[in-house]
Amino acid sequence: MSRFLDERYKELEPYTPGEQPKNLKRLIKLNTNENPYPPAPGVLKIISREEAEGLRLYSDPEAAELAEAIGDFYGIDKSMIMTGNGSDEILAFIFMIFQGKNRRFYFPEISYSFYPVYCDVFGAEAVKVPLASDFSVNPRDYERADGTIVITNPNAPTGMAMSLKDIERILKSNRENLVVIDEAYVDFGAESCVKLLKGYDNLLVVQTFSKSRSLAGARIGFALGHEEVIADLNRIKFSFNPYNLNRLSIKAGVEAMRDREYFEQMTGRIIRTREKFVSEMEKMGFILLPSKANFVFARHESIPGEEYFTKLRKYNIIVRYFGKPRIRDFVRITIGTDNEMEELLTATQEILKEYRQEDPQYEKKENT
Amino acid sequence: MSRFLDERYKELEPYTPGEQPKNLKRLIKLNTNENPYPPAPGVLKIISREEAEGLRLYSDPEAAELAEAIGDFYGIDKSMIMTGNGSDEILAFIFMIFQGKNRRFYFPEISYSFYPVYCDVFGAEAVKVPLASDFSVNPRDYERADGTIVITNPNAPTGMAMSLKDIERILKSNRENLVVIDEAYVDFGAESCVKLLKGYDNLLVVQTFSKSRSLAGARIGFALGHEEVIADLNRIKFSFNPYNLNRLSIKAGVEAMRDREYFEQMTGRIIRTREKFVSEMEKMGFILLPSKANFVFARHESIPGEEYFTKLRKYNIIVRYFGKPRIRDFVRITIGTDNEMEELLTATQEILKEYRQEDPQYEKKENT
């Protein structure tokens, strides 16, 4: 820490992203919820020498072409869309400028672990609302709040989705509070609340190209909301980093958004792989929370989460382990290709067999 | 403005970037200091279908490969380098976390017009130090300051450079203040103060790939400084937007940084074009501040800056006009290719001829 750093940042605990190993050969990477399939064919085509030459020029600070493509997809006007350098940048702006009178944010205790970091960065209070005993988000806990509400739907790392009815309940009782629904994983079986935008000007939806559109490395996020809320976000963007999206990402995003068919095929494929994987895991004694995301949150009856995580690593499979209260037994597993999931299942069988041999208590545990 | 926006941002006046017209055909774009030449050959080669497929994966949040390439170029360790989504993002972080005890920034009154916006965003005081009568930055004005100092060298939009001796003077008398030297334009004839890093841990140098490395559209900036200062910047980056650089920009940046020969050729070419252009403009009655940048700041004896700017537009040539106190007579002209500058000179001759005919006072003015 340098002597120049302002006091208020000295205690800051930065967010820890999932590991991004440099050498992916012989590694099955199921730790950061990336899409196992390549971006849409149009994306692969547009990333070309010609576009590389164009890099000498600045990008369009409004990324108008991209906002239009998103607007076309959802059937809304581009004045209701703001684009960012990944949804993380948009979330940062939200925690910066929409703190509410009491400078307070309500979000589930178990959720995207970046939210409390943003609160620390921007000097807001984090109100961490416990999940229900089944790990679901209880809408009643957010009724008549006195601050901004941020809910990931489906939630991470649980993968569990809320119904639109429940979200509407929160929106209705919080007309004077902004309600942010982070839909990073919504395209894998949950329902988007974009359709609620018409009735609720206190709703702000955040989405990303990182998961369902296979563009994690292009860094594109977007927010959908009432025109005035979007104008506020753009005001801070133009006061912080106007050219926040690079030229190639804008092009890639446009192509990815326009290809609805490819998008539906790939998300459908991941959903099918997930359902198959879930039932195989259950057969082996795993308990999985009901996932509507491109990952599952799983724990085993007997083998501790951290041990399972560590042993998978020996099979060159990386998943994510959080080791936090209430979720110490769980690992989060991204849904990859069918082949990748089969390799994980095979490795898991081996691990369980080993574990049974090592641990004389195993049979007993299994039968209790 | 929405009812959710925090009070403190309601008065914010965002930065206005230079115009980025969508249709560049038949347009000579000399308004945002872009490089007229394409990025290095290695960049054009690496932007490929294969890399586009890789976009499904997150980028390396540390952008280690890029930091290493920059370190190799300058002969410094990568622990002294931080990379950002354009130097604007890095500057935003600087204004956020290095405000000093008095939350105060000193910078030249005429300089990058984003600095006062950053002060507003982060609630710091902007101390705008007037330039000398010849538009130079006087180092004495920054001795023993009581806040963070930010100086663009060469300055923009004047293009005028400071000597290392003058910068060292500021560094010496401000051991307890961070001194930020924004070297966005340093590669066009000024001297970088990277070599002063050894002696001064209060120095932070900011550079960009947007100008001398023809990558404005890739959004890559970097900061060079003492290990602890860089760690502070990374701490805030990891608390705001860890994956701030996209995969393709990291790749492009590495290639651009490694090709020193191409870099020297292209910057050399722009310097030669500038010198030739300056002497032609002087012949036509223009006064140009001594530029060490890839632009010139010019005014004419008779024709007002705004009028010249507007008339050039009719010839499909866009330059930048600021219309602010002390610089109302000036236009800023980016140095393009030799051909582009010749077209501008020809158009200027026409404009001056027209102006002479329209304005009966012209001859008189010219002779006073």
PDB file of N, CA and C in Angstrom, chain A residues 1-3 6 8-9 12 14-15 20 24 32 34-35 55-58 85 88 96-97 99-100 103 114 121 175-176 201 211 214-217 219 228 232 235 238-239 241-244 246-247, chain B residues 1-3 6 8-9 12 14-15 20 24 34-35 55-58 85 88 96-97 99-100 103 114 121 175-176 201 211 214-217 219 228 232 235 238-239 241-244 246-247:
ATOM      1  N   MET A   1       0.844  -1.198   0.000  1.00  0.00           N
ATOM      2  CA  MET A   1       0.000   0.000   0.000  1.00  0.00           C
ATOM      3  C   MET A   1       0.880   1.249   0.000  1.00  0.00           C
ATOM      4  N   SER A   2       0.606   2.196  -0.864  1.00  0.00           N
ATOM      5  CA  SER A   2       1.453   3.385  -0.931  1.00  0.00           C
ATOM      6  C   SER A   2       0.951   4.445   0.054  1.00  0.00           C
ATOM      7  N   ARG A   3       1.788   5.417   0.369  1.00  0.00           N
ATOM      8  CA  ARG A   3       1.375   6.497   1.287  1.00  0.00           C
ATOM      9  C   ARG A   3       0.406   7.460   0.614  1.00  0.00           C
ATOM     10  N   ASP A   6      -5.831   6.932  -0.503  1.00  0.00           N
ATOM     11  CA  ASP A   6      -6.786   7.533   0.429  1.00  0.00           C
ATOM     12  C   ASP A   6      -7.191   6.529   1.509  1.00  0.00           C
ATOM     13  N   ARG A   8      -9.865   5.822   2.974  1.00  0.00           N
ATOM     14  CA  ARG A   8     -11.107   5.030   2.850  1.00  0.00           C
ATOM     15  C   ARG A   8     -10.946   3.769   2.012  1.00  0.00           C
ATOM     16  N   TYR A   9      -9.832   3.641   1.278  1.00  0.00           N
ATOM     17  CA  TYR A   9      -9.639   2.436   0.467  1.00  0.00           C
ATOM     18  C   TYR A   9      -8.652   1.453   1.090  1.00  0.00           C
ATOM     19  N   LEU A  12     -10.095  -1.989   1.955  1.00  0.00           N
ATOM     20  CA  LEU A  12     -10.836  -2.627   0.860  1.00  0.00           C
ATOM     21  C   LEU A  12     -10.338  -4.040   0.556  1.00  0.00           C
ATOM     22  N   PRO A  14     -10.581  -6.602  -2.287  1.00  0.00           N
ATOM     23  CA  PRO A  14     -11.042  -6.725  -3.681  1.00  0.00           C
ATOM     24  C   PRO A  14     -11.767  -8.042  -3.931  1.00  0.00           C
ATOM     25  N   TYR A  15     -12.519  -8.078  -4.990  1.00  0.00           N
ATOM     26  CA  TYR A  15     -13.200  -9.288  -5.440  1.00  0.00           C
ATOM     27  C   TYR A  15     -12.158 -10.282  -5.964  1.00  0.00           C
ATOM     28  N   GLN A  20      -8.139 -18.234 -13.909  1.00  0.00           N
ATOM     29  CA  GLN A  20      -8.073 -18.319 -15.370  1.00  0.00           C
ATOM     30  C   GLN A  20      -6.706 -18.906 -15.746  1.00  0.00           C
ATOM     31  N   LEU A  24      -4.679 -24.304 -21.115  1.00  0.00           N
ATOM     32  CA  LEU A  24      -5.953 -25.014 -21.026  1.00  0.00           C
ATOM     33  C   LEU A  24      -5.869 -26.435 -21.561  1.00  0.00           C
ATOM     34  N   THR A  32     -15.792 -20.979 -14.118  1.00  0.00           N
ATOM     35  CA  THR A  32     -16.229 -19.576 -14.200  1.00  0.00           C
ATOM     36  C   THR A  32     -17.437 -19.384 -15.105  1.00  0.00           C
ATOM     37  N   GLU A  34     -18.298 -20.193 -18.057  1.00  0.00           N
ATOM     38  CA  GLU A  34     -18.192 -19.847 -19.471  1.00  0.00           C
ATOM     39  C   GLU A  34     -19.014 -20.830 -20.298  1.00  0.00           C
ATOM     40  N   ASN A  35     -19.322 -20.420 -21.503  1.00  0.00           N
ATOM     41  CA  ASN A  35     -20.086 -21.243 -22.427  1.00  0.00           C
ATOM     42  C   ASN A  35     -19.119 -22.182 -23.149  1.00  0.00           C
ATOM     43  N   LEU A  55      -8.985  -0.619 -36.016  1.00  0.00           N
ATOM     44  CA  LEU A  55      -8.682  -0.358 -34.605  1.00  0.00           C
ATOM     45  C   LEU A  55      -7.934   0.950 -34.392  1.00  0.00           C
ATOM     46  N   ARG A  56      -7.365   1.523 -35.460  1.00  0.00           N
ATOM     47  CA  ARG A  56      -6.677   2.805 -35.302  1.00  0.00           C
ATOM     48  C   ARG A  56      -7.673   3.911 -34.910  1.00  0.00           C
ATOM     49  N   LEU A  57      -8.949   3.680 -35.190  1.00  0.00           N
ATOM     50  CA  LEU A  57      -9.984   4.673 -34.887  1.00  0.00           C
ATOM     51  C   LEU A  57     -10.688   4.361 -33.570  1.00  0.00           C
ATOM     52  N   TYR A  58     -11.144   5.406 -32.900  1.00  0.00           N
ATOM     53  CA  TYR A  58     -11.936   5.202 -31.687  1.00  0.00           C
ATOM     54  C   TYR A  58     -13.218   4.464 -32.009  1.00  0.00           C
ATOM     55  N   ASN A  85     -18.646  -2.260 -20.349  1.00  0.00           N
ATOM     56  CA  ASN A  85     -17.488  -3.128 -20.483  1.00  0.00           C
ATOM     57  C   ASN A  85     -17.661  -4.330 -19.540  1.00  0.00           C
ATOM     58  N   ASP A  88     -20.076  -6.192 -15.050  1.00  0.00           N
ATOM     59  CA  ASP A  88     -19.409  -5.708 -13.835  1.00  0.00           C
ATOM     60  C   ASP A  88     -19.275  -4.186 -13.850  1.00  0.00           C
ATOM     61  N   MET A  96     -22.490   2.986  -7.540  1.00  0.00           N
ATOM     62  CA  MET A  96     -21.922   4.322  -7.380  1.00  0.00           C
ATOM     63  C   MET A  96     -23.006   5.394  -7.306  1.00  0.00           C
ATOM     64  N   ILE A  97     -23.989   5.322  -8.204  1.00  0.00           N
ATOM     65  CA  ILE A  97     -24.902   6.477  -8.333  1.00  0.00           C
ATOM     66  C   ILE A  97     -26.334   6.259  -7.841  1.00  0.00           C
ATOM     67  N   GLN A  99     -27.554   4.935  -4.786  1.00  0.00           N
ATOM     68  CA  GLN A  99     -27.461   4.409  -3.417  1.00  0.00           C
ATOM     69  C   GLN A  99     -28.717   4.656  -2.593  1.00  0.00           C
ATOM     70  N   GLY A 100     -29.602   5.514  -3.093  1.00  0.00           N
ATOM     71  CA  GLY A 100     -30.805   5.829  -2.311  1.00  0.00           C
ATOM     72  C   GLY A 100     -30.476   6.767  -1.161  1.00  0.00           C
ATOM     73  N   ARG A 103     -28.154   5.472   1.457  1.00  0.00           N
ATOM     74  CA  ARG A 103     -26.912   4.855   0.982  1.00  0.00           C
ATOM     75  C   ARG A 103     -26.833   3.397   1.419  1.00  0.00           C
ATOM     76  N   PHE A 114     -19.485  -9.991  -5.523  1.00  0.00           N
ATOM     77  CA  PHE A 114     -18.968  -8.663  -5.845  1.00  0.00           C
ATOM     78  C   PHE A 114     -19.816  -7.562  -5.198  1.00  0.00           C
ATOM     79  N   VAL A 121     -16.448  -0.082  -1.852  1.00  0.00           N
ATOM     80  CA  VAL A 121     -15.772   0.886  -2.719  1.00  0.00           C
ATOM     81  C   VAL A 121     -16.481   2.233  -2.661  1.00  0.00           C
ATOM     82  N   ARG A 175     -41.863   1.257  -4.923  1.00  0.00           N
ATOM     83  CA  ARG A 175     -41.959   2.240  -6.023  1.00  0.00           C
ATOM     84  C   ARG A 175     -40.894   3.334  -5.928  1.00  0.00           C
ATOM     85  N   GLU A 176     -40.450   3.649  -4.735  1.00  0.00           N
ATOM     86  CA  GLU A 176     -39.460   4.717  -4.583  1.00  0.00           C
ATOM     87  C   GLU A 176     -38.029   4.187  -4.452  1.00  0.00           C
ATOM     88  N   ASP A 201     -41.146   1.689 -13.575  1.00  0.00           N
ATOM     89  CA  ASP A 201     -39.985   2.528 -13.898  1.00  0.00           C
ATOM     90  C   ASP A 201     -38.920   2.423 -12.819  1.00  0.00           C
ATOM     91  N   LYS A 211     -22.234 -15.273 -20.885  1.00  0.00           N
ATOM     92  CA  LYS A 211     -22.648 -16.657 -20.654  1.00  0.00           C
ATOM     93  C   LYS A 211     -23.414 -17.188 -21.865  1.00  0.00           C
ATOM     94  N   SER A 214     -21.670 -16.619 -25.335  1.00  0.00           N
ATOM     95  CA  SER A 214     -20.292 -17.105 -25.531  1.00  0.00           C
ATOM     96  C   SER A 214     -19.282 -15.990 -25.764  1.00  0.00           C
ATOM     97  N   LEU A 215     -19.450 -14.864 -25.083  1.00  0.00           N
ATOM     98  CA  LEU A 215     -18.517 -13.757 -25.327  1.00  0.00           C
ATOM     99  C   LEU A 215     -17.901 -13.198 -24.035  1.00  0.00           C
ATOM    100  N   ALA A 216     -17.581 -14.096 -23.101  1.00  0.00           N
ATOM    101  CA  ALA A 216     -16.979 -13.648 -21.839  1.00  0.00           C
ATOM    102  C   ALA A 216     -15.730 -12.800 -22.082  1.00  0.00           C
ATOM    103  N   GLY A 217     -14.929 -13.203 -23.076  1.00  0.00           N
ATOM    104  CA  GLY A 217     -13.676 -12.507 -23.354  1.00  0.00           C
ATOM    105  C   GLY A 217     -13.836 -11.210 -24.109  1.00  0.00           C
ATOM    106  N   ARG A 219     -16.120  -8.889 -23.131  1.00  0.00           N
ATOM    107  CA  ARG A 219     -16.527  -7.915 -22.120  1.00  0.00           C
ATOM    108  C   ARG A 219     -17.666  -7.027 -22.600  1.00  0.00           C
ATOM    109  N   GLU A 228     -35.022   7.419 -18.179  1.00  0.00           N
ATOM    110  CA  GLU A 228     -34.312   8.350 -17.278  1.00  0.00           C
ATOM    111  C   GLU A 228     -33.218   7.641 -16.477  1.00  0.00           C
ATOM    112  N   ASP A 232     -29.191   8.374 -16.685  1.00  0.00           N
ATOM    113  CA  ASP A 232     -28.311   8.545 -15.517  1.00  0.00           C
ATOM    114  C   ASP A 232     -27.058   7.679 -15.651  1.00  0.00           C
ATOM    115  N   ARG A 235     -24.814   9.147 -18.157  1.00  0.00           N
ATOM    116  CA  ARG A 235     -24.166  10.345 -17.628  1.00  0.00           C
ATOM    117  C   ARG A 235     -22.893   9.967 -16.844  1.00  0.00           C
ATOM    118  N   PHE A 238     -20.185   8.625 -19.291  1.00  0.00           N
ATOM    119  CA  PHE A 238     -19.498   9.693 -20.017  1.00  0.00           C
ATOM    120  C   PHE A 238     -18.659  10.577 -19.094  1.00  0.00           C
ATOM    121  N   SER A 239     -18.761  10.348 -17.805  1.00  0.00           N
ATOM    122  CA  SER A 239     -17.930  11.073 -16.854  1.00  0.00           C
ATOM    123  C   SER A 239     -16.831  10.187 -16.291  1.00  0.00           C
ATOM    124  N   ASN A 241     -15.616   6.872 -18.359  1.00  0.00           N
ATOM    125  CA  ASN A 241     -14.887   6.216 -19.448  1.00  0.00           C
ATOM    126  C   ASN A 241     -15.785   6.126 -20.687  1.00  0.00           C
ATOM    127  N   PRO A 242     -15.859   7.226 -21.448  1.00  0.00           N
ATOM    128  CA  PRO A 242     -16.845   7.292 -22.551  1.00  0.00           C
ATOM    129  C   PRO A 242     -16.665   6.187 -23.590  1.00  0.00           C
ATOM    130  N   TYR A 243     -15.417   5.884 -23.920  1.00  0.00           N
ATOM    131  CA  TYR A 243     -15.180   4.833 -24.918  1.00  0.00           C
ATOM    132  C   TYR A 243     -15.015   3.501 -24.193  1.00  0.00           C
ATOM    133  N   ASN A 244     -16.025   3.085 -23.433  1.00  0.00           N
ATOM    134  CA  ASN A 244     -15.824   1.907 -22.589  1.00  0.00           C
ATOM    135  C   ASN A 244     -15.864   0.594 -23.365  1.00  0.00           C
ATOM    136  N   ASN A 246     -14.796  -1.506 -26.788  1.00  0.00           N
ATOM    137  CA  ASN A 246     -13.860  -1.447 -27.909  1.00  0.00           C
ATOM    138  C   ASN A 246     -14.569  -1.806 -29.210  1.00  0.00           C
ATOM    139  N   ARG A 247     -13.944  -1.454 -30.313  1.00  0.00           N
ATOM    140  CA  ARG A 247     -14.586  -1.611 -31.631  1.00  0.00           C
ATOM    141  C   ARG A 247     -14.958  -3.055 -31.941  1.00  0.00           C
TER     142      ARG A 247
ATOM    143  N   MET B   1     -33.349  12.946 -15.890  1.00  0.00           N
ATOM    144  CA  MET B   1     -32.775  12.505 -14.624  1.00  0.00           C
ATOM    145  C   MET B   1     -33.824  11.718 -13.830  1.00  0.00           C
ATOM    146  N   SER B   2     -33.452  10.584 -13.302  1.00  0.00           N
ATOM    147  CA  SER B   2     -34.439   9.778 -12.582  1.00  0.00           C
ATOM    148  C   SER B   2     -34.479  10.180 -11.111  1.00  0.00           C
ATOM    149  N   ARG B   3     -35.535   9.802 -10.404  1.00  0.00           N
ATOM    150  CA  ARG B   3     -35.636  10.129  -8.978  1.00  0.00           C
ATOM    151  C   ARG B   3     -34.699   9.261  -8.146  1.00  0.00           C
ATOM    152  N   ASP B   6     -28.436   9.755  -7.122  1.00  0.00           N
ATOM    153  CA  ASP B   6     -27.956  10.427  -5.920  1.00  0.00           C
ATOM    154  C   ASP B   6     -27.729  11.913  -6.188  1.00  0.00           C
ATOM    155  N   ARG B   8     -25.555  14.016  -5.332  1.00  0.00           N
ATOM    156  CA  ARG B   8     -24.215  14.515  -5.673  1.00  0.00           C
ATOM    157  C   ARG B   8     -23.879  14.401  -7.153  1.00  0.00           C
ATOM    158  N   TYR B   9     -24.664  13.616  -7.913  1.00  0.00           N
ATOM    159  CA  TYR B   9     -24.364  13.489  -9.344  1.00  0.00           C
ATOM    160  C   TYR B   9     -25.302  14.312 -10.218  1.00  0.00           C
ATOM    161  N   LEU B  12     -23.588  17.019 -12.326  1.00  0.00           N
ATOM    162  CA  LEU B  12     -22.436  16.554 -13.097  1.00  0.00           C
ATOM    163  C   LEU B  12     -22.538  16.906 -14.584  1.00  0.00           C
ATOM    164  N   PRO B  14     -20.956  15.773 -17.895  1.00  0.00           N
ATOM    165  CA  PRO B  14     -20.067  14.741 -18.442  1.00  0.00           C
ATOM    166  C   PRO B  14     -19.061  15.307 -19.452  1.00  0.00           C
ATOM    167  N   TYR B  15     -18.027  14.565 -19.684  1.00  0.00           N
ATOM    168  CA  TYR B  15     -17.033  14.900 -20.709  1.00  0.00           C
ATOM    169  C   TYR B  15     -17.654  14.740 -22.092  1.00  0.00           C
ATOM    170  N   GLN B  20     -17.491  11.143 -33.471  1.00  0.00           N
ATOM    171  CA  GLN B  20     -17.072   9.925 -34.184  1.00  0.00           C
ATOM    172  C   GLN B  20     -18.114   9.637 -35.270  1.00  0.00           C
ATOM    173  N   LEU B  24     -17.344   7.346 -42.769  1.00  0.00           N
ATOM    174  CA  LEU B  24     -16.048   8.013 -42.942  1.00  0.00           C
ATOM    175  C   LEU B  24     -15.694   8.242 -44.401  1.00  0.00           C
ATOM    176  N   GLU B  34      -6.344  10.462 -33.746  1.00  0.00           N
ATOM    177  CA  GLU B  34      -6.072   9.064 -34.080  1.00  0.00           C
ATOM    178  C   GLU B  34      -4.866   8.991 -35.015  1.00  0.00           C
ATOM    179  N   ASN B  35      -4.280   7.834 -35.083  1.00  0.00           N
ATOM    180  CA  ASN B  35      -3.129   7.595 -35.944  1.00  0.00           C
ATOM    181  C   ASN B  35      -3.633   7.265 -37.353  1.00  0.00           C
ATOM    182  N   LEU B  55     -13.072 -16.172 -27.626  1.00  0.00           N
ATOM    183  CA  LEU B  55     -13.843 -15.154 -26.899  1.00  0.00           C
ATOM    184  C   LEU B  55     -14.859 -15.751 -25.932  1.00  0.00           C
ATOM    185  N   ARG B  56     -15.157 -17.049 -26.086  1.00  0.00           N
ATOM    186  CA  ARG B  56     -16.074 -17.668 -25.129  1.00  0.00           C
ATOM    187  C   ARG B  56     -15.472 -17.694 -23.712  1.00  0.00           C
ATOM    188  N   LEU B  57     -14.151 -17.593 -23.636  1.00  0.00           N
ATOM    189  CA  LEU B  57     -13.466 -17.630 -22.337  1.00  0.00           C
ATOM    190  C   LEU B  57     -13.157 -16.225 -21.826  1.00  0.00           C
ATOM    191  N   TYR B  58     -13.148 -16.074 -20.519  1.00  0.00           N
ATOM    192  CA  TYR B  58     -12.752 -14.803 -19.928  1.00  0.00           C
ATOM    193  C   TYR B  58     -11.311 -14.481 -20.296  1.00  0.00           C
ATOM    194  N   ASN B  85      -8.627  -0.229 -19.372  1.00  0.00           N
ATOM    195  CA  ASN B  85      -9.509  -0.134 -20.537  1.00  0.00           C
ATOM    196  C   ASN B  85      -9.429   1.283 -21.108  1.00  0.00           C
ATOM    197  N   ASP B  88      -8.209   6.470 -20.029  1.00  0.00           N
ATOM    198  CA  ASP B  88      -9.304   7.142 -19.311  1.00  0.00           C
ATOM    199  C   ASP B  88      -9.711   6.361 -18.062  1.00  0.00           C
ATOM    200  N   MET B  96      -9.996   8.789  -8.282  1.00  0.00           N
ATOM    201  CA  MET B  96     -10.825   8.169  -7.260  1.00  0.00           C
ATOM    202  C   MET B  96     -10.036   7.900  -5.979  1.00  0.00           C
ATOM    203  N   ILE B  97      -8.822   7.371  -6.106  1.00  0.00           N
ATOM    204  CA  ILE B  97      -8.144   6.847  -4.900  1.00  0.00           C
ATOM    205  C   ILE B  97      -6.917   7.635  -4.435  1.00  0.00           C
ATOM    206  N   GLN B  99      -6.498  11.113  -3.875  1.00  0.00           N
ATOM    207  CA  GLN B  99      -6.902  12.517  -3.788  1.00  0.00           C
ATOM    208  C   GLN B  99      -6.034  13.331  -2.826  1.00  0.00           C
ATOM    209  N   GLY B 100      -5.225  12.658  -2.036  1.00  0.00           N
ATOM    210  CA  GLY B 100      -4.392  13.383  -1.070  1.00  0.00           C
ATOM    211  C   GLY B 100      -5.227  13.833   0.123  1.00  0.00           C
ATOM    212  N   ARG B 103      -7.980  16.269  -0.568  1.00  0.00           N
ATOM    213  CA  ARG B 103      -8.882  15.932  -1.681  1.00  0.00           C
ATOM    214  C   ARG B 103      -8.817  17.005  -2.768  1.00  0.00           C
ATOM    215  N   PHE B 114     -11.022  16.355 -19.389  1.00  0.00           N
ATOM    216  CA  PHE B 114     -11.641  15.318 -18.561  1.00  0.00           C
ATOM    217  C   PHE B 114     -11.257  15.480 -17.076  1.00  0.00           C
ATOM    218  N   VAL B 121     -16.828  14.028 -10.347  1.00  0.00           N
ATOM    219  CA  VAL B 121     -17.363  12.690 -10.096  1.00  0.00           C
ATOM    220  C   VAL B 121     -16.967  12.205  -8.708  1.00  0.00           C
ATOM    221  N   ARG B 175       7.582  15.457  -2.602  1.00  0.00           N
ATOM    222  CA  ARG B 175       7.837  14.068  -2.205  1.00  0.00           C
ATOM    223  C   ARG B 175       6.612  13.401  -1.575  1.00  0.00           C
ATOM    224  N   GLU B 176       5.759  14.187  -0.941  1.00  0.00           N
ATOM    225  CA  GLU B 176       4.585  13.602  -0.270  1.00  0.00           C
ATOM    226  C   GLU B 176       3.307  13.704  -1.116  1.00  0.00           C
ATOM    227  N   ASP B 201       9.524   7.756  -6.135  1.00  0.00           N
ATOM    228  CA  ASP B 201       8.382   6.860  -5.927  1.00  0.00           C
ATOM    229  C   ASP B 201       7.074   7.635  -5.894  1.00  0.00           C
ATOM    230  N   LYS B 211      -2.723   6.383 -29.554  1.00  0.00           N
ATOM    231  CA  LYS B 211      -2.140   7.335 -30.501  1.00  0.00           C
ATOM    232  C   LYS B 211      -0.956   6.707 -31.229  1.00  0.00           C
ATOM    233  N   SER B 214      -1.605   3.158 -32.751  1.00  0.00           N
ATOM    234  CA  SER B 214      -2.739   2.968 -33.680  1.00  0.00           C
ATOM    235  C   SER B 214      -3.812   2.032 -33.145  1.00  0.00           C
ATOM    236  N   LEU B 215      -4.084   2.091 -31.851  1.00  0.00           N
ATOM    237  CA  LEU B 215      -5.078   1.172 -31.296  1.00  0.00           C
ATOM    238  C   LEU B 215      -6.158   1.877 -30.463  1.00  0.00           C
ATOM    239  N   ALA B 216      -6.587   3.052 -30.934  1.00  0.00           N
ATOM    240  CA  ALA B 216      -7.617   3.796 -30.197  1.00  0.00           C
ATOM    241  C   ALA B 216      -8.857   2.939 -29.962  1.00  0.00           C
ATOM    242  N   GLY B 217      -9.223   2.144 -30.986  1.00  0.00           N
ATOM    243  CA  GLY B 217     -10.436   1.342 -30.904  1.00  0.00           C
ATOM    244  C   GLY B 217     -10.292   0.082 -30.072  1.00  0.00           C
ATOM    245  N   ARG B 219      -8.880   0.196 -26.980  1.00  0.00           N
ATOM    246  CA  ARG B 219      -8.995   0.661 -25.583  1.00  0.00           C
ATOM    247  C   ARG B 219      -7.951   0.015 -24.681  1.00  0.00           C
ATOM    248  N   GLU B 228       4.152  -0.119  -5.142  1.00  0.00           N
ATOM    249  CA  GLU B 228       3.047   0.060  -4.187  1.00  0.00           C
ATOM    250  C   GLU B 228       1.904   0.880  -4.794  1.00  0.00           C
ATOM    251  N   ASP B 232      -1.911  -0.394  -5.508  1.00  0.00           N
ATOM    252  CA  ASP B 232      -3.125   0.352  -5.133  1.00  0.00           C
ATOM    253  C   ASP B 232      -4.089   0.432  -6.319  1.00  0.00           C
ATOM    254  N   ARG B 235      -5.689  -2.826  -6.834  1.00  0.00           N
ATOM    255  CA  ARG B 235      -6.663  -3.096  -5.788  1.00  0.00           C
ATOM    256  C   ARG B 235      -8.018  -2.486  -6.174  1.00  0.00           C
ATOM    257  N   PHE B 238      -9.546  -4.389  -9.213  1.00  0.00           N
ATOM    258  CA  PHE B 238     -10.155  -5.663  -8.818  1.00  0.00           C
ATOM    259  C   PHE B 238     -11.390  -5.474  -7.927  1.00  0.00           C
ATOM    260  N   SER B 239     -11.646  -4.251  -7.547  1.00  0.00           N
ATOM    261  CA  SER B 239     -12.854  -3.963  -6.781  1.00  0.00           C
ATOM    262  C   SER B 239     -13.887  -3.244  -7.642  1.00  0.00           C
ATOM    263  N   ASN B 241     -13.769  -3.587 -11.708  1.00  0.00           N
ATOM    264  CA  ASN B 241     -13.987  -4.327 -12.956  1.00  0.00           C
ATOM    265  C   ASN B 241     -12.755  -5.169 -13.274  1.00  0.00           C
ATOM    266  N   PRO B 242     -12.645  -6.350 -12.646  1.00  0.00           N
ATOM    267  CA  PRO B 242     -11.398  -7.136 -12.757  1.00  0.00           C
ATOM    268  C   PRO B 242     -11.027  -7.507 -14.197  1.00  0.00           C
ATOM    269  N   TYR B 243     -12.036  -7.889 -14.982  1.00  0.00           N
ATOM    270  CA  TYR B 243     -11.748  -8.265 -16.367  1.00  0.00           C
ATOM    271  C   TYR B 243     -11.879  -7.016 -17.246  1.00  0.00           C
ATOM    272  N   ASN B 244     -11.107  -5.972 -16.950  1.00  0.00           N
ATOM    273  CA  ASN B 244     -11.343  -4.712 -17.659  1.00  0.00           C
ATOM    274  C   ASN B 244     -10.819  -4.722 -19.091  1.00  0.00           C
ATOM    275  N   ASN B 246     -10.369  -6.796 -22.662  1.00  0.00           N
ATOM    276  CA  ASN B 246     -10.895  -7.948 -23.383  1.00  0.00           C
ATOM    277  C   ASN B 246      -9.763  -8.755 -24.011  1.00  0.00           C
ATOM    278  N   ARG B 247     -10.066  -9.980 -24.386  1.00  0.00           N
ATOM    279  CA  ARG B 247      -9.029 -10.904 -24.885  1.00  0.00           C
ATOM    280  C   ARG B 247      -8.309 -10.392 -26.127  1.00  0.00           C
TER     281      ARG B 247
END
